[in-house]
Amino acid sequence: MLSKKFRRQWPLHLMILPGIVIVLIYSYWPMIGIAMAFQKFVPFKGLFGSDWIGLDNFRYVFDLPETGQIIWNTVFIAFMKIIGGLVVPILVSLLLNELRNELIKRGVQTLVYLPHFLSWVILGGIFIDILSPTNGIVNLVLGWFGIEPIFFLGSNQWFPYTLVITDIWKEFGFSTIVYLAALTSINPSLYEAATVDGANRWKQTWHITLPGMMPIIILLATLSLGNVLNAGFDQVFNLYSPQVYESGDILDTFIYRIGMQGAQYGVATAIGLFKSLISFVFIVTSYALASRFANYRIF
């Protein structure tokens, strides 16, 4: 029965074969490198010639005085981005939904979506200029109100919040489109009935619009838990400097400095493996929550 079914479906298996090969080569074969986390890896000895040292790399990492602060920075910045990345798009989509002029609505929607396509290499240079404490336009405006210049990218007090705000500005347009799409699924007759009953726009939003958006809100919120240790390497790497390592250094940038700059490949792999394991737990949890509360299924 199985062989008969396979013979009937062999063209489909043949079509999927190139994809399977690519996944095996680029996703599974590199996982052999995880062995470096348990080795004193020496490049010229290779992966199978380096000495095995068990969990010494992990002990070394967790004995470093800055490890706890780096983990805290990662979780704090990532959670702030997750919360802001949920609240701001919801508010903007609700406001855009109230616009009746389709031309203005689509224009605003396009404008807030455009930053999503810009890389942090470009935006990093832009933000360094506009947030400069000497001639940046932001501090220039603050000076009009008598506020002293703020070193947004050089102050440990301001840097994490600068990361969060700039990331939300860049990405909220993409999520706004998702929520606007969810709004189109709400039955217009519900608003007509609410208007007949005397409900104003605020009550219609609270009792009809938000409940109609709730499934997609719950889904995106639960799935975002998988990114709790992804605070944004591209953004941080292009904006931070040694003077804000205390508040802005995250696991990804720490791995880069230890592995690529310090040539401690085994230690860097150990940190990366630790991050991957924790992220795996959060991803499994997020999908379980999405299945439980939003009826979301992968298969």
PDB file of C-alpha atoms in Angstrom:
ATOM      1  CA  MET A   1       0.000   0.000   0.000  1.00  0.00           C
ATOM      2  CA  LEU A   2       2.798   2.377   0.941  1.00  0.00           C
ATOM      3  CA  SER A   3       4.887   1.609  -2.157  1.00  0.00           C
ATOM      4  CA  LYS A   4       1.813   2.005  -4.384  1.00  0.00           C
ATOM      5  CA  LYS A   5       1.076   5.374  -2.813  1.00  0.00           C
ATOM      6  CA  PHE A   6       4.708   6.443  -3.241  1.00  0.00           C
ATOM      7  CA  ARG A   7       4.720   5.455  -6.919  1.00  0.00           C
ATOM      8  CA  ARG A   8       1.607   7.530  -7.447  1.00  0.00           C
ATOM      9  CA  GLN A   9       3.092  10.565  -5.668  1.00  0.00           C
ATOM     10  CA  TRP A  10       6.735  10.296  -6.760  1.00  0.00           C
ATOM     11  CA  PRO A  11       6.612  13.535  -8.832  1.00  0.00           C
ATOM     12  CA  LEU A  12       5.690  15.425  -5.651  1.00  0.00           C
ATOM     13  CA  HIS A  13       8.568  13.823  -3.732  1.00  0.00           C
ATOM     14  CA  LEU A  14      10.905  14.696  -6.585  1.00  0.00           C
ATOM     15  CA  MET A  15       9.773  18.323  -6.501  1.00  0.00           C
ATOM     16  CA  ILE A  16      10.477  18.631  -2.778  1.00  0.00           C
ATOM     17  CA  LEU A  17      13.874  16.903  -2.987  1.00  0.00           C
ATOM     18  CA  PRO A  18      15.911  20.056  -3.872  1.00  0.00           C
ATOM     19  CA  GLY A  19      14.409  21.867  -0.881  1.00  0.00           C
ATOM     20  CA  ILE A  20      15.274  18.983   1.431  1.00  0.00           C
ATOM     21  CA  VAL A  21      18.860  18.933   0.140  1.00  0.00           C
ATOM     22  CA  ILE A  22      19.233  22.684   0.682  1.00  0.00           C
ATOM     23  CA  VAL A  23      17.873  22.423   4.238  1.00  0.00           C
ATOM     24  CA  LEU A  24      20.232  19.537   5.030  1.00  0.00           C
ATOM     25  CA  ILE A  25      23.249  21.414   3.674  1.00  0.00           C
ATOM     26  CA  TYR A  26      22.594  24.865   5.106  1.00  0.00           C
ATOM     27  CA  SER A  27      20.566  24.121   8.257  1.00  0.00           C
ATOM     28  CA  TYR A  28      21.584  20.702   9.588  1.00  0.00           C
ATOM     29  CA  TRP A  29      25.148  20.156   8.394  1.00  0.00           C
ATOM     30  CA  PRO A  30      26.453  23.356  10.122  1.00  0.00           C
ATOM     31  CA  MET A  31      25.008  22.068  13.417  1.00  0.00           C
ATOM     32  CA  ILE A  32      28.071  19.819  13.668  1.00  0.00           C
ATOM     33  CA  GLY A  33      29.845  22.993  14.771  1.00  0.00           C
ATOM     34  CA  ILE A  34      27.985  22.786  18.094  1.00  0.00           C
ATOM     35  CA  ALA A  35      30.811  20.447  19.137  1.00  0.00           C
ATOM     36  CA  MET A  36      33.031  23.536  19.526  1.00  0.00           C
ATOM     37  CA  ALA A  37      31.058  24.458  22.642  1.00  0.00           C
ATOM     38  CA  PHE A  38      32.639  21.454  24.367  1.00  0.00           C
ATOM     39  CA  GLN A  39      36.131  21.877  22.956  1.00  0.00           C
ATOM     40  CA  LYS A  40      39.156  24.086  23.328  1.00  0.00           C
ATOM     41  CA  PHE A  41      38.839  24.780  19.644  1.00  0.00           C
ATOM     42  CA  VAL A  42      42.012  25.499  17.699  1.00  0.00           C
ATOM     43  CA  PRO A  43      41.379  26.331  14.014  1.00  0.00           C
ATOM     44  CA  PHE A  44      44.456  24.598  12.600  1.00  0.00           C
ATOM     45  CA  LYS A  45      43.582  21.394  14.509  1.00  0.00           C
ATOM     46  CA  GLY A  46      40.081  21.399  13.098  1.00  0.00           C
ATOM     47  CA  LEU A  47      36.771  20.336  14.592  1.00  0.00           C
ATOM     48  CA  PHE A  48      37.787  16.721  15.193  1.00  0.00           C
ATOM     49  CA  GLY A  49      41.364  17.411  16.317  1.00  0.00           C
ATOM     50  CA  SER A  50      40.708  19.942  19.068  1.00  0.00           C
ATOM     51  CA  ASP A  51      40.763  18.871  22.719  1.00  0.00           C
ATOM     52  CA  TRP A  52      37.478  18.058  24.442  1.00  0.00           C
ATOM     53  CA  ILE A  53      36.994  19.987  27.694  1.00  0.00           C
ATOM     54  CA  GLY A  54      33.392  19.148  28.554  1.00  0.00           C
ATOM     55  CA  LEU A  55      31.442  22.013  30.145  1.00  0.00           C
ATOM     56  CA  ASP A  56      34.457  24.212  30.889  1.00  0.00           C
ATOM     57  CA  ASN A  57      33.409  26.801  28.293  1.00  0.00           C
ATOM     58  CA  PHE A  58      30.002  27.142  29.937  1.00  0.00           C
ATOM     59  CA  ARG A  59      31.584  27.492  33.386  1.00  0.00           C
ATOM     60  CA  TYR A  60      33.925  30.153  32.047  1.00  0.00           C
ATOM     61  CA  VAL A  61      31.033  32.100  30.525  1.00  0.00           C
ATOM     62  CA  PHE A  62      28.896  32.091  33.665  1.00  0.00           C
ATOM     63  CA  ASP A  63      31.882  33.016  35.827  1.00  0.00           C
ATOM     64  CA  LEU A  64      32.438  36.209  33.845  1.00  0.00           C
ATOM     65  CA  PRO A  65      31.288  39.233  35.887  1.00  0.00           C
ATOM     66  CA  GLU A  66      29.443  40.841  32.961  1.00  0.00           C
ATOM     67  CA  THR A  67      27.406  37.778  31.925  1.00  0.00           C
ATOM     68  CA  GLY A  68      24.492  38.482  34.258  1.00  0.00           C
ATOM     69  CA  GLN A  69      24.247  42.094  33.093  1.00  0.00           C
ATOM     70  CA  ILE A  70      24.378  41.056  29.431  1.00  0.00           C
ATOM     71  CA  ILE A  71      21.547  38.530  29.901  1.00  0.00           C
ATOM     72  CA  TRP A  72      19.509  41.199  31.707  1.00  0.00           C
ATOM     73  CA  ASN A  73      20.161  43.724  28.917  1.00  0.00           C
ATOM     74  CA  THR A  74      19.056  41.193  26.307  1.00  0.00           C
ATOM     75  CA  VAL A  75      15.827  40.256  28.077  1.00  0.00           C
ATOM     76  CA  PHE A  76      14.963  43.848  29.043  1.00  0.00           C
ATOM     77  CA  ILE A  77      15.512  45.314  25.565  1.00  0.00           C
ATOM     78  CA  ALA A  78      13.759  42.395  23.851  1.00  0.00           C
ATOM     79  CA  PHE A  79      10.693  42.581  26.151  1.00  0.00           C
ATOM     80  CA  MET A  80      10.435  46.338  25.706  1.00  0.00           C
ATOM     81  CA  LYS A  81      10.554  45.877  21.931  1.00  0.00           C
ATOM     82  CA  ILE A  82       7.900  43.142  22.081  1.00  0.00           C
ATOM     83  CA  ILE A  83       5.540  45.258  24.183  1.00  0.00           C
ATOM     84  CA  GLY A  84       6.063  48.396  22.099  1.00  0.00           C
ATOM     85  CA  GLY A  85       5.849  46.355  18.892  1.00  0.00           C
ATOM     86  CA  LEU A  86       2.368  45.222  19.957  1.00  0.00           C
ATOM     87  CA  VAL A  87       0.886  48.378  21.455  1.00  0.00           C
ATOM     88  CA  VAL A  88       1.996  50.964  18.867  1.00  0.00           C
ATOM     89  CA  PRO A  89       0.781  49.084  15.737  1.00  0.00           C
ATOM     90  CA  ILE A  90      -2.565  48.378  17.390  1.00  0.00           C
ATOM     91  CA  LEU A  91      -3.080  52.071  18.194  1.00  0.00           C
ATOM     92  CA  VAL A  92      -1.962  53.196  14.730  1.00  0.00           C
ATOM     93  CA  SER A  93      -4.174  50.631  12.973  1.00  0.00           C
ATOM     94  CA  LEU A  94      -7.174  51.779  15.032  1.00  0.00           C
ATOM     95  CA  LEU A  95      -6.478  55.410  14.123  1.00  0.00           C
ATOM     96  CA  LEU A  96      -6.013  54.592  10.443  1.00  0.00           C
ATOM     97  CA  ASN A  97      -9.234  52.596  10.486  1.00  0.00           C
ATOM     98  CA  GLU A  98     -11.096  55.764  11.484  1.00  0.00           C
ATOM     99  CA  LEU A  99      -9.906  57.656   8.397  1.00  0.00           C
ATOM    100  CA  ARG A 100     -12.537  57.876   5.710  1.00  0.00           C
ATOM    101  CA  ASN A 101     -10.329  59.392   2.993  1.00  0.00           C
ATOM    102  CA  GLU A 102      -8.816  56.341   1.301  1.00  0.00           C
ATOM    103  CA  LEU A 103      -6.076  58.365  -0.406  1.00  0.00           C
ATOM    104  CA  ILE A 104      -4.770  59.768   2.892  1.00  0.00           C
ATOM    105  CA  LYS A 105      -5.186  56.399   4.586  1.00  0.00           C
ATOM    106  CA  ARG A 106      -3.130  54.558   1.971  1.00  0.00           C
ATOM    107  CA  GLY A 107      -0.538  57.328   1.889  1.00  0.00           C
ATOM    108  CA  VAL A 108       0.033  57.200   5.637  1.00  0.00           C
ATOM    109  CA  GLN A 109       0.073  53.421   5.530  1.00  0.00           C
ATOM    110  CA  THR A 110       2.816  53.489   2.880  1.00  0.00           C
ATOM    111  CA  LEU A 111       4.889  56.079   4.750  1.00  0.00           C
ATOM    112  CA  VAL A 112       4.940  54.132   8.033  1.00  0.00           C
ATOM    113  CA  TYR A 113       5.735  50.908   6.157  1.00  0.00           C
ATOM    114  CA  LEU A 114       8.773  52.245   4.232  1.00  0.00           C
ATOM    115  CA  PRO A 115      11.316  52.198   7.132  1.00  0.00           C
ATOM    116  CA  HIS A 116      10.864  48.425   7.367  1.00  0.00           C
ATOM    117  CA  PHE A 117      12.849  48.080   4.121  1.00  0.00           C
ATOM    118  CA  LEU A 118      15.835  50.143   5.298  1.00  0.00           C
ATOM    119  CA  SER A 119      18.812  48.309   6.796  1.00  0.00           C
ATOM    120  CA  TRP A 120      20.281  49.267  10.149  1.00  0.00           C
ATOM    121  CA  VAL A 121      23.536  50.131   8.403  1.00  0.00           C
ATOM    122  CA  ILE A 122      21.728  53.049   6.734  1.00  0.00           C
ATOM    123  CA  LEU A 123      19.550  53.929   9.715  1.00  0.00           C
ATOM    124  CA  GLY A 124      22.502  53.706  12.085  1.00  0.00           C
ATOM    125  CA  GLY A 125      24.260  56.544  10.261  1.00  0.00           C
ATOM    126  CA  ILE A 126      21.047  58.569  10.158  1.00  0.00           C
ATOM    127  CA  PHE A 127      20.330  58.194  13.879  1.00  0.00           C
ATOM    128  CA  ILE A 128      23.938  58.950  14.837  1.00  0.00           C
ATOM    129  CA  ASP A 129      23.535  62.285  13.031  1.00  0.00           C
ATOM    130  CA  ILE A 130      20.077  63.296  14.243  1.00  0.00           C
ATOM    131  CA  LEU A 131      20.743  62.189  17.857  1.00  0.00           C
ATOM    132  CA  SER A 132      24.153  63.869  18.092  1.00  0.00           C
ATOM    133  CA  PRO A 133      24.482  65.926  21.319  1.00  0.00           C
ATOM    134  CA  THR A 134      26.280  68.734  19.473  1.00  0.00           C
ATOM    135  CA  ASN A 135      24.463  69.303  16.185  1.00  0.00           C
ATOM    136  CA  GLY A 136      21.686  66.692  16.074  1.00  0.00           C
ATOM    137  CA  ILE A 137      18.217  67.944  15.202  1.00  0.00           C
ATOM    138  CA  VAL A 138      16.633  66.219  18.237  1.00  0.00           C
ATOM    139  CA  ASN A 139      18.861  68.028  20.737  1.00  0.00           C
ATOM    140  CA  LEU A 140      18.412  71.224  18.747  1.00  0.00           C
ATOM    141  CA  VAL A 141      14.640  71.015  19.276  1.00  0.00           C
ATOM    142  CA  LEU A 142      15.106  70.127  22.957  1.00  0.00           C
ATOM    143  CA  GLY A 143      17.302  73.198  23.311  1.00  0.00           C
ATOM    144  CA  TRP A 144      14.388  75.404  22.236  1.00  0.00           C
ATOM    145  CA  PHE A 145      12.625  74.301  25.423  1.00  0.00           C
ATOM    146  CA  GLY A 146      15.661  74.862  27.631  1.00  0.00           C
ATOM    147  CA  ILE A 147      16.585  71.191  27.929  1.00  0.00           C
ATOM    148  CA  GLU A 148      20.277  70.329  28.128  1.00  0.00           C
ATOM    149  CA  PRO A 149      21.675  68.178  25.286  1.00  0.00           C
ATOM    150  CA  ILE A 150      21.241  64.431  25.831  1.00  0.00           C
ATOM    151  CA  PHE A 151      23.813  61.909  24.608  1.00  0.00           C
ATOM    152  CA  PHE A 152      21.256  59.307  23.527  1.00  0.00           C
ATOM    153  CA  LEU A 153      23.830  56.904  22.061  1.00  0.00           C
ATOM    154  CA  GLY A 154      26.498  57.433  24.716  1.00  0.00           C
ATOM    155  CA  SER A 155      24.534  57.408  27.956  1.00  0.00           C
ATOM    156  CA  ASN A 156      23.779  54.150  29.768  1.00  0.00           C
ATOM    157  CA  GLN A 157      20.613  55.770  31.091  1.00  0.00           C
ATOM    158  CA  TRP A 158      19.204  56.592  27.647  1.00  0.00           C
ATOM    159  CA  PHE A 159      20.713  54.017  25.292  1.00  0.00           C
ATOM    160  CA  PRO A 160      18.342  51.036  25.931  1.00  0.00           C
ATOM    161  CA  TYR A 161      15.276  53.229  25.454  1.00  0.00           C
ATOM    162  CA  THR A 162      16.796  54.743  22.321  1.00  0.00           C
ATOM    163  CA  LEU A 163      17.161  51.212  20.933  1.00  0.00           C
ATOM    164  CA  VAL A 164      13.546  50.386  21.740  1.00  0.00           C
ATOM    165  CA  ILE A 165      12.057  53.594  20.319  1.00  0.00           C
ATOM    166  CA  THR A 166      14.068  53.495  17.094  1.00  0.00           C
ATOM    167  CA  ASP A 167      13.235  49.809  16.557  1.00  0.00           C
ATOM    168  CA  ILE A 168       9.524  50.451  17.077  1.00  0.00           C
ATOM    169  CA  TRP A 169       9.674  53.362  14.616  1.00  0.00           C
ATOM    170  CA  LYS A 170      11.293  51.119  12.023  1.00  0.00           C
ATOM    171  CA  GLU A 171       9.031  48.083  12.349  1.00  0.00           C
ATOM    172  CA  PHE A 172       5.579  49.203  13.527  1.00  0.00           C
ATOM    173  CA  GLY A 173       4.407  49.874   9.962  1.00  0.00           C
ATOM    174  CA  PHE A 174       4.729  46.198   9.032  1.00  0.00           C
ATOM    175  CA  SER A 175       2.636  45.053  12.009  1.00  0.00           C
ATOM    176  CA  THR A 176       0.112  47.810  11.323  1.00  0.00           C
ATOM    177  CA  ILE A 177      -0.664  46.223   7.954  1.00  0.00           C
ATOM    178  CA  VAL A 178      -1.312  42.893   9.685  1.00  0.00           C
ATOM    179  CA  TYR A 179      -3.788  44.490  12.093  1.00  0.00           C
ATOM    180  CA  LEU A 180      -5.481  46.470   9.313  1.00  0.00           C
ATOM    181  CA  ALA A 181      -5.980  43.186   7.465  1.00  0.00           C
ATOM    182  CA  ALA A 182      -7.562  41.736  10.617  1.00  0.00           C
ATOM    183  CA  LEU A 183      -9.952  44.696  10.756  1.00  0.00           C
ATOM    184  CA  THR A 184     -11.312  43.876   7.313  1.00  0.00           C
ATOM    185  CA  SER A 185     -12.652  40.562   8.653  1.00  0.00           C
ATOM    186  CA  ILE A 186     -15.008  42.289  11.114  1.00  0.00           C
ATOM    187  CA  ASN A 187     -18.630  42.221   9.946  1.00  0.00           C
ATOM    188  CA  PRO A 188     -19.744  45.822   9.081  1.00  0.00           C
ATOM    189  CA  SER A 189     -23.276  44.998  10.218  1.00  0.00           C
ATOM    190  CA  LEU A 190     -21.997  44.956  13.807  1.00  0.00           C
ATOM    191  CA  TYR A 191     -21.106  48.634  13.528  1.00  0.00           C
ATOM    192  CA  GLU A 192     -24.466  49.422  11.943  1.00  0.00           C
ATOM    193  CA  ALA A 193     -26.296  47.686  14.780  1.00  0.00           C
ATOM    194  CA  ALA A 194     -24.156  49.500  17.365  1.00  0.00           C
ATOM    195  CA  THR A 195     -24.920  52.854  15.706  1.00  0.00           C
ATOM    196  CA  VAL A 196     -28.650  52.120  15.826  1.00  0.00           C
ATOM    197  CA  ASP A 197     -28.278  51.303  19.532  1.00  0.00           C
ATOM    198  CA  GLY A 198     -26.625  54.695  20.113  1.00  0.00           C
ATOM    199  CA  ALA A 199     -23.012  53.556  20.565  1.00  0.00           C
ATOM    200  CA  ASN A 200     -20.425  56.220  19.757  1.00  0.00           C
ATOM    201  CA  ARG A 201     -17.109  55.553  17.967  1.00  0.00           C
ATOM    202  CA  TRP A 202     -15.256  54.908  21.216  1.00  0.00           C
ATOM    203  CA  LYS A 203     -17.775  52.295  22.362  1.00  0.00           C
ATOM    204  CA  GLN A 204     -17.765  50.677  18.930  1.00  0.00           C
ATOM    205  CA  THR A 205     -13.986  50.447  19.063  1.00  0.00           C
ATOM    206  CA  TRP A 206     -14.000  48.999  22.583  1.00  0.00           C
ATOM    207  CA  HIS A 207     -16.820  46.482  22.121  1.00  0.00           C
ATOM    208  CA  ILE A 208     -16.499  45.538  18.426  1.00  0.00           C
ATOM    209  CA  THR A 209     -13.122  46.470  16.916  1.00  0.00           C
ATOM    210  CA  LEU A 210     -10.810  45.325  19.710  1.00  0.00           C
ATOM    211  CA  PRO A 211     -12.625  41.998  20.301  1.00  0.00           C
ATOM    212  CA  GLY A 212     -12.504  41.400  16.545  1.00  0.00           C
ATOM    213  CA  MET A 213      -8.745  41.992  16.541  1.00  0.00           C
ATOM    214  CA  MET A 214      -8.112  39.921  19.672  1.00  0.00           C
ATOM    215  CA  PRO A 215      -7.317  36.582  17.955  1.00  0.00           C
ATOM    216  CA  ILE A 216      -4.531  38.097  15.839  1.00  0.00           C
ATOM    217  CA  ILE A 217      -3.278  40.139  18.825  1.00  0.00           C
ATOM    218  CA  ILE A 218      -3.044  36.994  20.964  1.00  0.00           C
ATOM    219  CA  LEU A 219      -1.379  35.097  18.130  1.00  0.00           C
ATOM    220  CA  LEU A 220       1.314  37.717  17.479  1.00  0.00           C
ATOM    221  CA  ALA A 221       1.882  38.259  21.197  1.00  0.00           C
ATOM    222  CA  THR A 222       2.437  34.574  21.920  1.00  0.00           C
ATOM    223  CA  LEU A 223       4.618  34.003  18.857  1.00  0.00           C
ATOM    224  CA  SER A 224       6.780  36.992  19.798  1.00  0.00           C
ATOM    225  CA  LEU A 225       7.855  35.167  22.970  1.00  0.00           C
ATOM    226  CA  GLY A 226      10.218  33.145  20.802  1.00  0.00           C
ATOM    227  CA  ASN A 227      12.227  36.344  20.216  1.00  0.00           C
ATOM    228  CA  VAL A 228      12.749  37.115  23.890  1.00  0.00           C
ATOM    229  CA  LEU A 229      16.520  36.613  23.559  1.00  0.00           C
ATOM    230  CA  ASN A 230      16.748  38.328  20.161  1.00  0.00           C
ATOM    231  CA  ALA A 231      17.270  41.970  21.035  1.00  0.00           C
ATOM    232  CA  GLY A 232      18.449  42.889  17.534  1.00  0.00           C
ATOM    233  CA  PHE A 233      22.120  42.379  16.665  1.00  0.00           C
ATOM    234  CA  ASP A 234      22.065  44.574  13.534  1.00  0.00           C
ATOM    235  CA  GLN A 235      20.622  47.537  15.374  1.00  0.00           C
ATOM    236  CA  VAL A 236      22.795  47.304  18.490  1.00  0.00           C
ATOM    237  CA  PHE A 237      25.986  46.635  16.523  1.00  0.00           C
ATOM    238  CA  ASN A 238      25.472  49.750  14.384  1.00  0.00           C
ATOM    239  CA  LEU A 239      24.525  52.051  17.279  1.00  0.00           C
ATOM    240  CA  TYR A 240      26.468  50.995  20.355  1.00  0.00           C
ATOM    241  CA  SER A 241      29.986  51.831  21.545  1.00  0.00           C
ATOM    242  CA  PRO A 242      32.214  50.678  24.444  1.00  0.00           C
ATOM    243  CA  GLN A 243      30.854  53.411  26.696  1.00  0.00           C
ATOM    244  CA  VAL A 244      27.351  51.866  26.634  1.00  0.00           C
ATOM    245  CA  TYR A 245      28.366  48.201  26.964  1.00  0.00           C
ATOM    246  CA  GLU A 246      26.959  48.259  30.489  1.00  0.00           C
ATOM    247  CA  SER A 247      23.388  48.906  29.317  1.00  0.00           C
ATOM    248  CA  GLY A 248      23.429  48.003  25.623  1.00  0.00           C
ATOM    249  CA  ASP A 249      25.586  44.899  25.274  1.00  0.00           C
ATOM    250  CA  ILE A 250      23.425  41.869  24.403  1.00  0.00           C
ATOM    251  CA  LEU A 251      24.153  38.187  23.894  1.00  0.00           C
ATOM    252  CA  ASP A 252      24.569  38.477  20.124  1.00  0.00           C
ATOM    253  CA  THR A 253      27.085  41.332  20.302  1.00  0.00           C
ATOM    254  CA  PHE A 254      28.879  39.573  23.169  1.00  0.00           C
ATOM    255  CA  ILE A 255      29.178  36.434  21.020  1.00  0.00           C
ATOM    256  CA  TYR A 256      30.531  38.526  18.142  1.00  0.00           C
ATOM    257  CA  ARG A 257      33.208  40.188  20.267  1.00  0.00           C
ATOM    258  CA  ILE A 258      34.348  36.981  21.949  1.00  0.00           C
ATOM    259  CA  GLY A 259      34.231  34.833  18.812  1.00  0.00           C
ATOM    260  CA  MET A 260      35.198  37.127  15.949  1.00  0.00           C
ATOM    261  CA  GLN A 261      37.357  39.683  17.735  1.00  0.00           C
ATOM    262  CA  GLY A 262      38.691  37.584  20.615  1.00  0.00           C
ATOM    263  CA  ALA A 263      39.064  34.337  18.610  1.00  0.00           C
ATOM    264  CA  GLN A 264      37.568  32.336  21.520  1.00  0.00           C
ATOM    265  CA  TYR A 265      35.455  30.196  19.236  1.00  0.00           C
ATOM    266  CA  GLY A 266      34.564  27.528  21.808  1.00  0.00           C
ATOM    267  CA  VAL A 267      33.365  30.113  24.331  1.00  0.00           C
ATOM    268  CA  ALA A 268      31.342  31.971  21.697  1.00  0.00           C
ATOM    269  CA  THR A 269      29.733  28.702  20.566  1.00  0.00           C
ATOM    270  CA  ALA A 270      28.858  27.871  24.172  1.00  0.00           C
ATOM    271  CA  ILE A 271      27.075  31.216  24.592  1.00  0.00           C
ATOM    272  CA  GLY A 272      25.270  30.736  21.284  1.00  0.00           C
ATOM    273  CA  LEU A 273      24.183  27.223  22.250  1.00  0.00           C
ATOM    274  CA  PHE A 274      22.894  28.474  25.598  1.00  0.00           C
ATOM    275  CA  LYS A 275      20.903  31.182  23.834  1.00  0.00           C
ATOM    276  CA  SER A 276      19.530  28.701  21.290  1.00  0.00           C
ATOM    277  CA  LEU A 277      18.364  26.282  23.983  1.00  0.00           C
ATOM    278  CA  ILE A 278      16.553  29.011  25.934  1.00  0.00           C
ATOM    279  CA  SER A 279      15.025  30.375  22.718  1.00  0.00           C
ATOM    280  CA  PHE A 280      13.880  26.858  21.794  1.00  0.00           C
ATOM    281  CA  VAL A 281      12.034  26.564  25.112  1.00  0.00           C
ATOM    282  CA  PHE A 282      10.348  29.925  24.560  1.00  0.00           C
ATOM    283  CA  ILE A 283       9.397  29.050  20.977  1.00  0.00           C
ATOM    284  CA  VAL A 284       7.818  25.743  22.040  1.00  0.00           C
ATOM    285  CA  THR A 285       5.976  27.571  24.832  1.00  0.00           C
ATOM    286  CA  SER A 286       4.789  30.315  22.484  1.00  0.00           C
ATOM    287  CA  TYR A 287       3.409  27.830  19.959  1.00  0.00           C
ATOM    288  CA  ALA A 288       1.651  25.928  22.752  1.00  0.00           C
ATOM    289  CA  LEU A 289       0.077  29.190  23.949  1.00  0.00           C
ATOM    290  CA  ALA A 290      -0.855  30.142  20.374  1.00  0.00           C
ATOM    291  CA  SER A 291      -2.535  26.768  19.947  1.00  0.00           C
ATOM    292  CA  ARG A 292      -4.318  27.123  23.283  1.00  0.00           C
ATOM    293  CA  PHE A 293      -5.576  30.691  23.020  1.00  0.00           C
ATOM    294  CA  ALA A 294      -5.619  31.491  19.273  1.00  0.00           C
ATOM    295  CA  ASN A 295      -6.227  28.014  17.805  1.00  0.00           C
ATOM    296  CA  TYR A 296      -3.012  28.380  15.775  1.00  0.00           C
ATOM    297  CA  ARG A 297      -1.527  25.249  14.215  1.00  0.00           C
ATOM    298  CA  ILE A 298       1.582  24.714  12.105  1.00  0.00           C
ATOM    299  CA  PHE A 299       0.414  21.344  10.876  1.00  0.00           C
TER     300      PHE A 299
END
